[in-house]
XYZ file of C-alpha atoms in Angstrom:
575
model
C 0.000 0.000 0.000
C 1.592 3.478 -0.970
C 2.681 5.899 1.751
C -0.547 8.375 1.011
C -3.208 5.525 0.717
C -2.188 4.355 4.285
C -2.180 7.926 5.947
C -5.534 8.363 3.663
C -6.772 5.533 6.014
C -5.243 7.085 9.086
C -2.473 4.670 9.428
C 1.351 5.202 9.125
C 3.810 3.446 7.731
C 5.525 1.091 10.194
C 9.674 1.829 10.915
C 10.270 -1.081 8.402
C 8.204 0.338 5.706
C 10.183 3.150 5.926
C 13.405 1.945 6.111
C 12.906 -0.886 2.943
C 11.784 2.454 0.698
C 14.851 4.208 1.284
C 16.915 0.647 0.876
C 15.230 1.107 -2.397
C 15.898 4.455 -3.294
C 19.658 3.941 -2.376
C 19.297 0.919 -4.279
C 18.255 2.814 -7.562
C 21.135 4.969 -7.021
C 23.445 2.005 -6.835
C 21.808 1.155 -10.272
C 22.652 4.737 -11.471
C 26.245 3.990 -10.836
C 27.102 0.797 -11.114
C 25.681 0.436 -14.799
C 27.828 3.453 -15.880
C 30.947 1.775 -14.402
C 29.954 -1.645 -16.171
C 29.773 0.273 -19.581
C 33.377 1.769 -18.563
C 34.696 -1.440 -17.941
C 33.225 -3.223 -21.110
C 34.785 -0.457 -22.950
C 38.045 -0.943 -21.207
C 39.711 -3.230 -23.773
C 43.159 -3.266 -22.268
C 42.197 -5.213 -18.524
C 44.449 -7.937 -18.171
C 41.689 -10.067 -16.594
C 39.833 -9.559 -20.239
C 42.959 -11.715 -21.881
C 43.065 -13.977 -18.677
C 38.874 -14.775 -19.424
C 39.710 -15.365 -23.168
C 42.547 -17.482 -23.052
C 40.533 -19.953 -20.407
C 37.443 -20.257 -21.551
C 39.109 -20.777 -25.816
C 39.781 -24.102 -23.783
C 35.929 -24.714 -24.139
C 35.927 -24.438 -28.026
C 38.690 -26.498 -29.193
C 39.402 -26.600 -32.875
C 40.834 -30.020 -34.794
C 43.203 -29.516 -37.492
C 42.532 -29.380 -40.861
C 43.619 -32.229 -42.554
C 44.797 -30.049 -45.910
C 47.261 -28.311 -43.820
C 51.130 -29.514 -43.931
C 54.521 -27.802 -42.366
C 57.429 -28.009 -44.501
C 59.760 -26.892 -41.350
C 63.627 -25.489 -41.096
C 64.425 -27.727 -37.859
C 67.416 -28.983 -36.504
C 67.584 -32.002 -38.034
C 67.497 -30.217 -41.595
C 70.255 -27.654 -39.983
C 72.318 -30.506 -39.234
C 72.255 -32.357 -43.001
C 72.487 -29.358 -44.954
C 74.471 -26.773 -43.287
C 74.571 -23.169 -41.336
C 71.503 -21.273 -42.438
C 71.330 -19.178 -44.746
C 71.189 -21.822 -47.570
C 71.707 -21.206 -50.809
C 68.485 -19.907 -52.683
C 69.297 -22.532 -55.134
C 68.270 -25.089 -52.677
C 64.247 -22.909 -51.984
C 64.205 -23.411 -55.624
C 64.816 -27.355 -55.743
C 62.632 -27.632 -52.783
C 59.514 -25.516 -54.368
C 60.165 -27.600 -57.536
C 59.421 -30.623 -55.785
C 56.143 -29.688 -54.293
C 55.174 -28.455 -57.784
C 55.798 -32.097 -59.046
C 53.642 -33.013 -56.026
C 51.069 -30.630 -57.609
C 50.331 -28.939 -54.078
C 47.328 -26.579 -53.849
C 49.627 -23.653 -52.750
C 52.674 -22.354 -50.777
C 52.894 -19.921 -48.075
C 56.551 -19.653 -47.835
C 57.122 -17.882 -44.611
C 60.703 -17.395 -45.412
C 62.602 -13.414 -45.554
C 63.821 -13.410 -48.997
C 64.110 -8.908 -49.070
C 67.483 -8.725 -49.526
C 69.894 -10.388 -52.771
C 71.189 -13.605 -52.171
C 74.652 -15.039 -51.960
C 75.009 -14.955 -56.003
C 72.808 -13.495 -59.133
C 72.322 -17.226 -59.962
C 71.048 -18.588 -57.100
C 68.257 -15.893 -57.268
C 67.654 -16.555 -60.449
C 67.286 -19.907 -59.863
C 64.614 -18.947 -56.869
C 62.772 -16.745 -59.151
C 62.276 -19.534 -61.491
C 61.176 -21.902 -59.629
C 58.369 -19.501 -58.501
C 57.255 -18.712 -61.917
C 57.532 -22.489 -63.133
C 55.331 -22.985 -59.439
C 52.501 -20.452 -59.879
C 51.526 -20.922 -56.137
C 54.167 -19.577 -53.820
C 53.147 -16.676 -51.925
C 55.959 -14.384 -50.520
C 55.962 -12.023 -46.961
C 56.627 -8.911 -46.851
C 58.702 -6.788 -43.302
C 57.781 -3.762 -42.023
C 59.953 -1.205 -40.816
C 60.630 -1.852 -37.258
C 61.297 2.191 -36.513
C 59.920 4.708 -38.712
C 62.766 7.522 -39.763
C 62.520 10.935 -38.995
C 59.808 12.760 -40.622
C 58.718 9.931 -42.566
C 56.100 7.372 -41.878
C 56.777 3.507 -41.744
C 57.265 1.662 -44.954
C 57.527 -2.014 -45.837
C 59.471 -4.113 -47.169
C 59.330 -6.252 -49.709
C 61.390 -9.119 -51.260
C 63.637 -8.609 -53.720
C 62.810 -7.649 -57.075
C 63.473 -10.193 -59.312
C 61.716 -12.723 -56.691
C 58.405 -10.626 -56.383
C 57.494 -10.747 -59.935
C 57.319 -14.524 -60.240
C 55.523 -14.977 -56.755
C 51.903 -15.323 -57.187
C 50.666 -13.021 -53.976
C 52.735 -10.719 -51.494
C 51.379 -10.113 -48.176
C 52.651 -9.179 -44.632
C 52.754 -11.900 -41.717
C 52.723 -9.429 -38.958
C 51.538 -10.794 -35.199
C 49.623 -8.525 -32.765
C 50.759 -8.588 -29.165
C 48.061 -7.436 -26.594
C 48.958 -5.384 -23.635
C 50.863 -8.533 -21.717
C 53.189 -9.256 -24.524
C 51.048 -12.489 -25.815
C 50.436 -12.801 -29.589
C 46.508 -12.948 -29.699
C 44.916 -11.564 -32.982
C 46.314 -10.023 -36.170
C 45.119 -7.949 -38.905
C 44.246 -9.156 -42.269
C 44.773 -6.012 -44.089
C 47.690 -3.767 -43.635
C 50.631 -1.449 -44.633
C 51.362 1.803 -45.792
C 48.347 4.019 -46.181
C 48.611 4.314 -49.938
C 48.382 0.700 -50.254
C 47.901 -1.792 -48.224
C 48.185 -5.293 -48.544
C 46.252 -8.951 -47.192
C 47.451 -11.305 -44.743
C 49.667 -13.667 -46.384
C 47.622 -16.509 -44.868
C 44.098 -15.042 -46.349
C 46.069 -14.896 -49.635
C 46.676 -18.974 -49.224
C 42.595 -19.415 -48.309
C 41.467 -18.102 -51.036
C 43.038 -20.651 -53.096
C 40.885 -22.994 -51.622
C 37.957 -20.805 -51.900
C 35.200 -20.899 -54.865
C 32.389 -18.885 -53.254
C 32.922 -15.155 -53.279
C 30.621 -14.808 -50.389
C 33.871 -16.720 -48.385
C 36.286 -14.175 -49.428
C 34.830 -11.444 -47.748
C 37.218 -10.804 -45.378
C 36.304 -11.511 -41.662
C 36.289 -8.688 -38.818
C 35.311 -4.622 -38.754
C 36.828 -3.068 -41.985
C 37.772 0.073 -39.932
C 41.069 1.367 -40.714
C 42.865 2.732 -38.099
C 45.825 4.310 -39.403
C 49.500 5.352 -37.007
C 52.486 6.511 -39.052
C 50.857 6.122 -41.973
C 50.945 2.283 -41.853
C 46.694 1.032 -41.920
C 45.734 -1.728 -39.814
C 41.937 -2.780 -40.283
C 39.890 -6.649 -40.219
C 41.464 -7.690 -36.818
C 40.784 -10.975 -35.757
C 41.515 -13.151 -33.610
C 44.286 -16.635 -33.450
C 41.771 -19.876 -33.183
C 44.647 -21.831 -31.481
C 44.430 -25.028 -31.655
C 44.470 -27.813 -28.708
C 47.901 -27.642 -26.761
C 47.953 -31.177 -27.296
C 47.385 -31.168 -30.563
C 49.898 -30.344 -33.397
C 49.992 -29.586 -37.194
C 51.444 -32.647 -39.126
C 55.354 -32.033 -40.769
C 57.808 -32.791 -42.772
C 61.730 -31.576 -42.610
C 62.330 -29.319 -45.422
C 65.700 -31.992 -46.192
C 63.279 -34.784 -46.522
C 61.137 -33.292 -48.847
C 63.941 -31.619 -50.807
C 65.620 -34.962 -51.252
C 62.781 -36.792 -52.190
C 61.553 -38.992 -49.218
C 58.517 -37.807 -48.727
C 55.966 -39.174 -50.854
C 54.084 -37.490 -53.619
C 50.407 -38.790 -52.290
C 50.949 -36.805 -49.328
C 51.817 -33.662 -50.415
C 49.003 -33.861 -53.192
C 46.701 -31.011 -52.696
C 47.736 -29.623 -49.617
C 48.188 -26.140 -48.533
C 52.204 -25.897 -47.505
C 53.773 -24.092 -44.864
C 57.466 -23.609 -45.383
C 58.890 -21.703 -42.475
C 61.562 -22.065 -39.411
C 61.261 -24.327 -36.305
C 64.196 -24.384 -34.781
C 65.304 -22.408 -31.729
C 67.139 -19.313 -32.218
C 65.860 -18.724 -36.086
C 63.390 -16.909 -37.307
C 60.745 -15.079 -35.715
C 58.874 -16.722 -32.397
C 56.256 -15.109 -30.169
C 55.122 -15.654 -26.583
C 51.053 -17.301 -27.083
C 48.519 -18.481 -24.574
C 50.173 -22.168 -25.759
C 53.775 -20.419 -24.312
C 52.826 -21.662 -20.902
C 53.402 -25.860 -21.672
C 55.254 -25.336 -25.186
C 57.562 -22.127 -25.029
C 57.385 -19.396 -27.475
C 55.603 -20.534 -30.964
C 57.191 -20.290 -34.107
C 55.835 -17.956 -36.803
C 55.108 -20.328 -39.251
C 52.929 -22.124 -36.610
C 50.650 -19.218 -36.051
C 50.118 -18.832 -39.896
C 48.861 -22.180 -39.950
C 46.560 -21.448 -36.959
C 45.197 -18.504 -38.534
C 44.483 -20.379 -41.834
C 43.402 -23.274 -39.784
C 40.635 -21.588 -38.952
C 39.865 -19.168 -41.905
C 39.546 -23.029 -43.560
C 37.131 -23.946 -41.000
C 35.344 -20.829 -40.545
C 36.412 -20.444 -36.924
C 37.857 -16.931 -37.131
C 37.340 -15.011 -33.780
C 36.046 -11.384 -34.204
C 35.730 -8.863 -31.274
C 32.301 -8.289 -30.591
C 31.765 -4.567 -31.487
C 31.975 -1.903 -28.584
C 28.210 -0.813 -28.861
C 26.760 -4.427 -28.518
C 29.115 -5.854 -25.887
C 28.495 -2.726 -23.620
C 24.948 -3.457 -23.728
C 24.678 -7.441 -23.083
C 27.394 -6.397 -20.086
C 25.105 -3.676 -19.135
C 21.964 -6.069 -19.222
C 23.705 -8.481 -17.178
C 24.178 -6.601 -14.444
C 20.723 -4.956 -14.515
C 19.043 -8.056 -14.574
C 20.878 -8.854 -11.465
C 20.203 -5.751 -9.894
C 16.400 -6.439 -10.333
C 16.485 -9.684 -8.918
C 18.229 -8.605 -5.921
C 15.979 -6.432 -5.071
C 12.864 -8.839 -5.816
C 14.466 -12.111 -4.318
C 16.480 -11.049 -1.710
C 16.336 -14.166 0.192
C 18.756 -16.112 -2.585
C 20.772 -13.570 -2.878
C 24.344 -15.296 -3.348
C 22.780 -18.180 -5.737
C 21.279 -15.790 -8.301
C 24.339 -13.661 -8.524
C 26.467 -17.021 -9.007
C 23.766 -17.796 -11.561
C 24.384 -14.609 -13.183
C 27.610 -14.873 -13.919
C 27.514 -18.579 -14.731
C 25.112 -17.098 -17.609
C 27.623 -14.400 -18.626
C 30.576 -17.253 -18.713
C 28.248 -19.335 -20.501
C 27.150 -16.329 -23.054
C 31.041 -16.142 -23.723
C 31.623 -19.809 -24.018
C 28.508 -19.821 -26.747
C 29.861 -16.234 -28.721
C 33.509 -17.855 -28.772
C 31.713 -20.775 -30.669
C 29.813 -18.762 -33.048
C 32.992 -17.286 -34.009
C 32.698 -13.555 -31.649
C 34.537 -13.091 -28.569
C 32.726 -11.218 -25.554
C 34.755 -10.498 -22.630
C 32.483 -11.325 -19.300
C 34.861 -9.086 -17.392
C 32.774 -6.415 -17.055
C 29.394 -7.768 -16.149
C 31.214 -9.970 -13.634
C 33.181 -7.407 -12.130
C 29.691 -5.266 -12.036
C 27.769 -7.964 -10.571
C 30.342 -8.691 -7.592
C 30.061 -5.000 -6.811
C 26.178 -5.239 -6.762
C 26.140 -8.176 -4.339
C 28.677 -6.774 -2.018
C 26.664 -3.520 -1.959
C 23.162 -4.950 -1.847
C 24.452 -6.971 1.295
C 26.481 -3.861 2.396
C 23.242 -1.697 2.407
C 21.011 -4.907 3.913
C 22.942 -5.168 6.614
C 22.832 -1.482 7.447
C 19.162 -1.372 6.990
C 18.464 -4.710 9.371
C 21.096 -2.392 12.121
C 19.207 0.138 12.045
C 15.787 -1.443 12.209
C 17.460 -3.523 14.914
C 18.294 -0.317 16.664
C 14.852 0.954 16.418
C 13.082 -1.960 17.983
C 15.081 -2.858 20.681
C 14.859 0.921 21.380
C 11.726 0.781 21.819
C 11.524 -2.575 23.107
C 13.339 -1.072 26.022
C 10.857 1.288 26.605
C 7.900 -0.729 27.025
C 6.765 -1.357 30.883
C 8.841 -3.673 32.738
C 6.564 -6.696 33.652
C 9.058 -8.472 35.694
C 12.326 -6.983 37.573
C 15.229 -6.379 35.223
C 18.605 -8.415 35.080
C 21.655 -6.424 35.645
C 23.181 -5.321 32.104
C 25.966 -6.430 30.680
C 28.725 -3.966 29.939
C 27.799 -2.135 26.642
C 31.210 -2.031 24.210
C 32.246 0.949 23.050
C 32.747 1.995 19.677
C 31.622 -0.947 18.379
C 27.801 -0.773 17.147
C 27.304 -4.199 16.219
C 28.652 -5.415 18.982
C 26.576 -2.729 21.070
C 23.124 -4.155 19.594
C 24.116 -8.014 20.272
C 24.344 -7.058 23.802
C 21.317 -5.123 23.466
C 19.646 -7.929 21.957
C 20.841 -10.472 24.354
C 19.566 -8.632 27.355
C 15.931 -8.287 24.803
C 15.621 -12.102 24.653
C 16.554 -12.531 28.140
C 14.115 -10.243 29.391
C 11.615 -11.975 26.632
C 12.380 -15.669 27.869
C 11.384 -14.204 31.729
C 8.284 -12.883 30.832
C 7.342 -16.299 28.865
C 8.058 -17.992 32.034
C 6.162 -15.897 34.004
C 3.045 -16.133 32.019
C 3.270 -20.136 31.534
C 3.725 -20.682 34.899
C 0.833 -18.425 35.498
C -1.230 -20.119 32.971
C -0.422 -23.672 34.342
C -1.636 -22.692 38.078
C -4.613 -20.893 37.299
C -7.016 -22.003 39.034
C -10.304 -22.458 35.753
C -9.299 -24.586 33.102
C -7.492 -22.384 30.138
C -6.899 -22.952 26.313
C -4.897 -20.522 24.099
C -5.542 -21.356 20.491
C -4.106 -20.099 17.249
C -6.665 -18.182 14.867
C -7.457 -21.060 13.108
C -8.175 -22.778 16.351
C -5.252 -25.290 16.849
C -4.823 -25.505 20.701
C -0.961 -24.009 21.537
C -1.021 -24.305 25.372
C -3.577 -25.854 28.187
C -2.957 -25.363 31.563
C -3.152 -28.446 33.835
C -7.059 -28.215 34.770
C -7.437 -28.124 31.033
C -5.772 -31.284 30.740
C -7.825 -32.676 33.689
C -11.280 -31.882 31.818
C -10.724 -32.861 28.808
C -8.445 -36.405 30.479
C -5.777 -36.063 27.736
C -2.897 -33.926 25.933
C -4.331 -30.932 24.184
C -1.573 -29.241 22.341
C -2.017 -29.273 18.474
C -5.337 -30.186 18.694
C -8.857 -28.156 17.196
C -10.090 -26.537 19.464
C -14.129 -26.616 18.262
C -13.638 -30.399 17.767
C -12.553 -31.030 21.289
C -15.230 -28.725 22.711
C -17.723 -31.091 20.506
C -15.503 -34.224 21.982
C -16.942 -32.853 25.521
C -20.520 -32.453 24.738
C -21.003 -28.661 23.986
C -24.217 -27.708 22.220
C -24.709 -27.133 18.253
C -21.478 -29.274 17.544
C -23.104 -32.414 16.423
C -22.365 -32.053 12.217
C -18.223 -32.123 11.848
C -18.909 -30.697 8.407
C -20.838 -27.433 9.908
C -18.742 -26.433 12.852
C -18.729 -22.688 13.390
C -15.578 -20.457 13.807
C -14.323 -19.696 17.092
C -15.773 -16.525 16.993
C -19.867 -17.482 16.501
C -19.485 -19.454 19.932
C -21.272 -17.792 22.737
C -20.408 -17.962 26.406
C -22.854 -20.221 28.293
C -23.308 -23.125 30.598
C -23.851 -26.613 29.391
C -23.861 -30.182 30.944
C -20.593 -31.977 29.372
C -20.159 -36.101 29.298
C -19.437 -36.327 32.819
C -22.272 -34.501 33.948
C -20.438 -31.729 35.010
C -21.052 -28.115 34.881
C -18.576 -26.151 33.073
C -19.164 -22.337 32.180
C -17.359 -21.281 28.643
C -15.953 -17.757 27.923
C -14.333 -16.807 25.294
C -11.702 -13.847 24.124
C -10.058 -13.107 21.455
C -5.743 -12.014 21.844
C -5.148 -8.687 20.121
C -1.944 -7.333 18.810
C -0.543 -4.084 19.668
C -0.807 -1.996 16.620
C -4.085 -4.167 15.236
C -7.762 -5.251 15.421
C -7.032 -9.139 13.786
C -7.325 -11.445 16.700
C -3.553 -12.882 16.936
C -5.074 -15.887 18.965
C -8.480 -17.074 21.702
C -8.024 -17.283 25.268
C -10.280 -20.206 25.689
C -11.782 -20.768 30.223
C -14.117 -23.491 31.178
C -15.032 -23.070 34.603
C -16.131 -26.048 36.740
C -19.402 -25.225 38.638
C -20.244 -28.719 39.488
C -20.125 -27.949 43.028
C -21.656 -24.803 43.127
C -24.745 -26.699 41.175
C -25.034 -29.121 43.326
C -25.498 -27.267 46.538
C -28.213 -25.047 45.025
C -29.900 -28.671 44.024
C -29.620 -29.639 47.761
C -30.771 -26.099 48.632
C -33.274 -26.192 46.902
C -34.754 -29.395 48.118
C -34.225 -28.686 51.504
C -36.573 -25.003 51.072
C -39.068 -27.354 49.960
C -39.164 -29.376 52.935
C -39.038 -26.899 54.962
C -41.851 -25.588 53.235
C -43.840 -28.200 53.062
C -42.852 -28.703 56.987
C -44.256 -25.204 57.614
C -47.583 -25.409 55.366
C -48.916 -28.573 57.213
C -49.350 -27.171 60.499
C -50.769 -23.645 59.148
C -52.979 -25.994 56.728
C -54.312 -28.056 60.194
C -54.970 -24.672 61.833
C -57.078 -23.507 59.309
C -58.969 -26.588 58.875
C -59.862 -26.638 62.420
């Protein structure tokens, strides 16, 4: 009932009404702020828990490996048959020949070819291998430091290599704020002109659709030094305990791998072993060190191939779901207060399961925010609860303390300083002691009273009898009906079970019960302080049995007496 309806009917609101609307109010102004700060947060790309959150629940999504995809790798074993890197170009060109015999699908060969070789005919040789291959796709460096006044540039291989390659592009890692290697771009380099991801420029080999070349992730350029960055997505790794199937680049140039398995496949030609070529730190660094670059080109096309790209969920819509998280929360807080800590672990099992569920549709939401949000909102709301259940605490025992003393009071225990919690436990110890006495002092009243006594709930179940109760009716009374053990003893009108009437429509009179005994019943209803709605009925059946009797043997004995006194007054006037 609203606060003007009630004084409308001449009533005020009670101390708790009053103190749950302004837990409300302050709880709207919680709302006020904390959905603000969620939105921050969301927006907040750089938290390190956000990369934390990603890297645990990828675990959830595994991806297999695609069975097209093969490593050609530089590793020890091929540093050990063939020599001290660099190798002659000659050798690239012998080694792209044979996978052209093999009739591969393509070559991503992730090897830094920008500067002349040893000899003129070694890159000759290189060059036409790559013309004779019509597959090989070359990287291209960017400038690690821009030069004064100028912005970054890229570059390429050399020139007599670049014209017989059949795609350039860059194969440039993005590290995140901790150092890991998470994402890249798909399209970048100098302003003027950028260029694709050397990886996208293998997939599309493979692709015959032109709805699956559109490149994945928010075209957006954003542009630094004049070198554009735009399509970011993200690395599907692969299972830590998986791996890409591979070949040593001596066993392949020599012959000993057959032809059937390179047949169609998409090759990899890039560096393994420790201490060459480039290697980042990945959320796989933990068990398997840093990863070699050639490994995260074939995760990246491992998943273009399977359609398993990641792509940050935009700004706008992740704000919102984080937003609605925590307001949904904040409602049911307020409405449920009781379960409290299990719907705000229910919450944010539904925002880690919202992730887990984006991350398989390909879009990555970070729960960080609408986690972070909702811990705040629970450790408020209880915050606030408690303060509010304090102070309503305060209020009653307050006044508690003020009502008239029925019995003497107990000597007080020290009240701590300082400490208000404290403080009202002693106050409510002393409340409950003082409670207990008077409880005492009214059953023990009850059980010696002298007429037999019921007190009854308002639906008429019996909650104490005092003993003369218990001697009436010859058996235990508590939990019992009371109407149905007044009909058990013979009271008028209570013959039909079915057609009993409430407590209430009984009416105090006299009756002969089963014993033949006179018992008087009175009945009154228990009141509350503040209300009109009997609470409970104070039940007496007084035994005048003995009073009955002597006005029967009164009465008997006036009529001898009487009749004793007419006969000689009757004789007199006869006579």
């Amino acid at each position: 009932m609203s606060l003007w309806k009630q004084r409308a009917n001449g009533r005020e609101p009670t101390q708790a009404q009053r103190l749950f609307r302004r837990l409300v109010r302050e709880w709207l102004w919680v709302g006020l702020i904390l959905l603000p700060l969620t939105a921050l947060l969301s927006l907040s790309h750089g938290l390190a828990l956000n990369n934390l959150f990603y890297d645990n629940l990828r675990r959830f999504t595994p991806l297999p490996v695609d069975p097209r995809i093969l490593l050609v790798t530089i590793d020890d074993y091929s540093l050990q048959q063939l020599g001290r890197w660099p190798w002659p170009r000659a050798l690239h060109g012998q080694l792209l020949d044979r996978l052209t015999d093999a009739k591969v699908k393509g070559v991503l060969f992730d090897v830094i070819l920008s500067e002349p070789g040893s000899t003129v005919e070694n890159d000759t040789q290189l060059a036409a291998a790559l013309c004779r291959s019509g597959t090989v796709f070359l990287p291209v460096l960017r400038e690690g430091v821009a030069r004064y006044g100028q912005d970054l540039e890229e570059i390429p291989p050399v020139s007599v290599l670049r014209h017989c390659a059949r795609g350039l592009g860059h194969i440039n890692a993005q590290a995140d704020a901790d150092g890991t290697v998470r994402s890249v771009y798909l399209r970048e380099g100098p302003q003027q002109a950028p260029r694709a991801q050397l990886t996208w420029l293998l997939y599309q080999l493979t692709e015959a659709d032109p709805l699956s070349s559109l490149m994945p992730g928010p075209a957006t350029a954003q542009i630094s030094r004049g070198w554009l960055r735009a399509n970011p997505v993200r690395i599907a790794f692969i299972d830590k305990a998986a791996g890409f199937p591979s070949v040593p680049y001596v066993s392949v140039l020599r012959g000993e791998v057959p032809a059937e398995l390179l047949r169609d496949r998409l090759i990899l030609v890039g560096s393994t072993a420790p201490g060459l070529g480039d290697r980042y730190v990945t959320p796989q660094s933990g068990s398997q060190g840093t990863t070699p670059g050639v490994e995260i080109q074939a995760n990246l096309l491992n998943g273009l191939l399977q359609h398993r790209s990641i792509v940050a969920l935009g700004q706008w819509p992740g704000m919102l779901w984080s937003m609605a998280l925590t307001a949904a929360l904040l409602g049911l807080l307020l409405w449920r207060p009781r379960h409290a800590l299990w719907i705000t672990l229910g919450c944010m099992g539904l925002a880690l399961l919202g992730s887990v569920l984006m991350l398989r549709l390909g879009y990555w939401w970070s729960p960080v925010a609408s986690l972070l949000g909702m811990l705040l909102a629970y450790l408020i709301w209880n915050w606030r609860r408690l303060s509010v259940i304090l102070a309503y605490f305060g209020w009653e025992l307050e006044r508690l303390d003020n009502e008239p003393k029925v019995l003497p009071e107990r000597r007080r225990g020290q009240t701590p300083v300082g400490d208000v919690l404290q403080g009202q436990i002693v106050a409510l110890e002393q409340a409950l002691s003082r409670t207990r006495d008077t409880r005492r002092f009214i059953a023990d009243g009850l059980e010696y009273l002298p007429v037999a006594t019921l007190i009854s709930d308002p639906d008429g179940k019996i909650l104490l009898a005092n003993r003369n109760a218990r001697e009436v009716f010859a058996h235990s009374l508590v939990g019992q009906p009371l109407i149905a053990q007044l009909a058990a003893l013979g009271y008028p009108g209570l013959t039909e079970p079915a057609h009993y009437p409430r407590l209430e429509q009984l009416t105090a009179l006299e009756f002969r019960d089963i014993q033949q005994r006179s018992l008087r019943m009175e009945l009154a209803p228990l009141l509350p302080v503040d209300s009109d709605n009997a609470i409970g009925w104070l039940l007496s059946l007084t035994d005048l049995s003995v009073e009955r009797d002597a006005e029967q043997q009164r009465g008997v004995l006036l009529r001898f007496l009487s009749h004793d006194l007419r006969a000689p007054h009757s004789a007199i006037l006869a006579l």
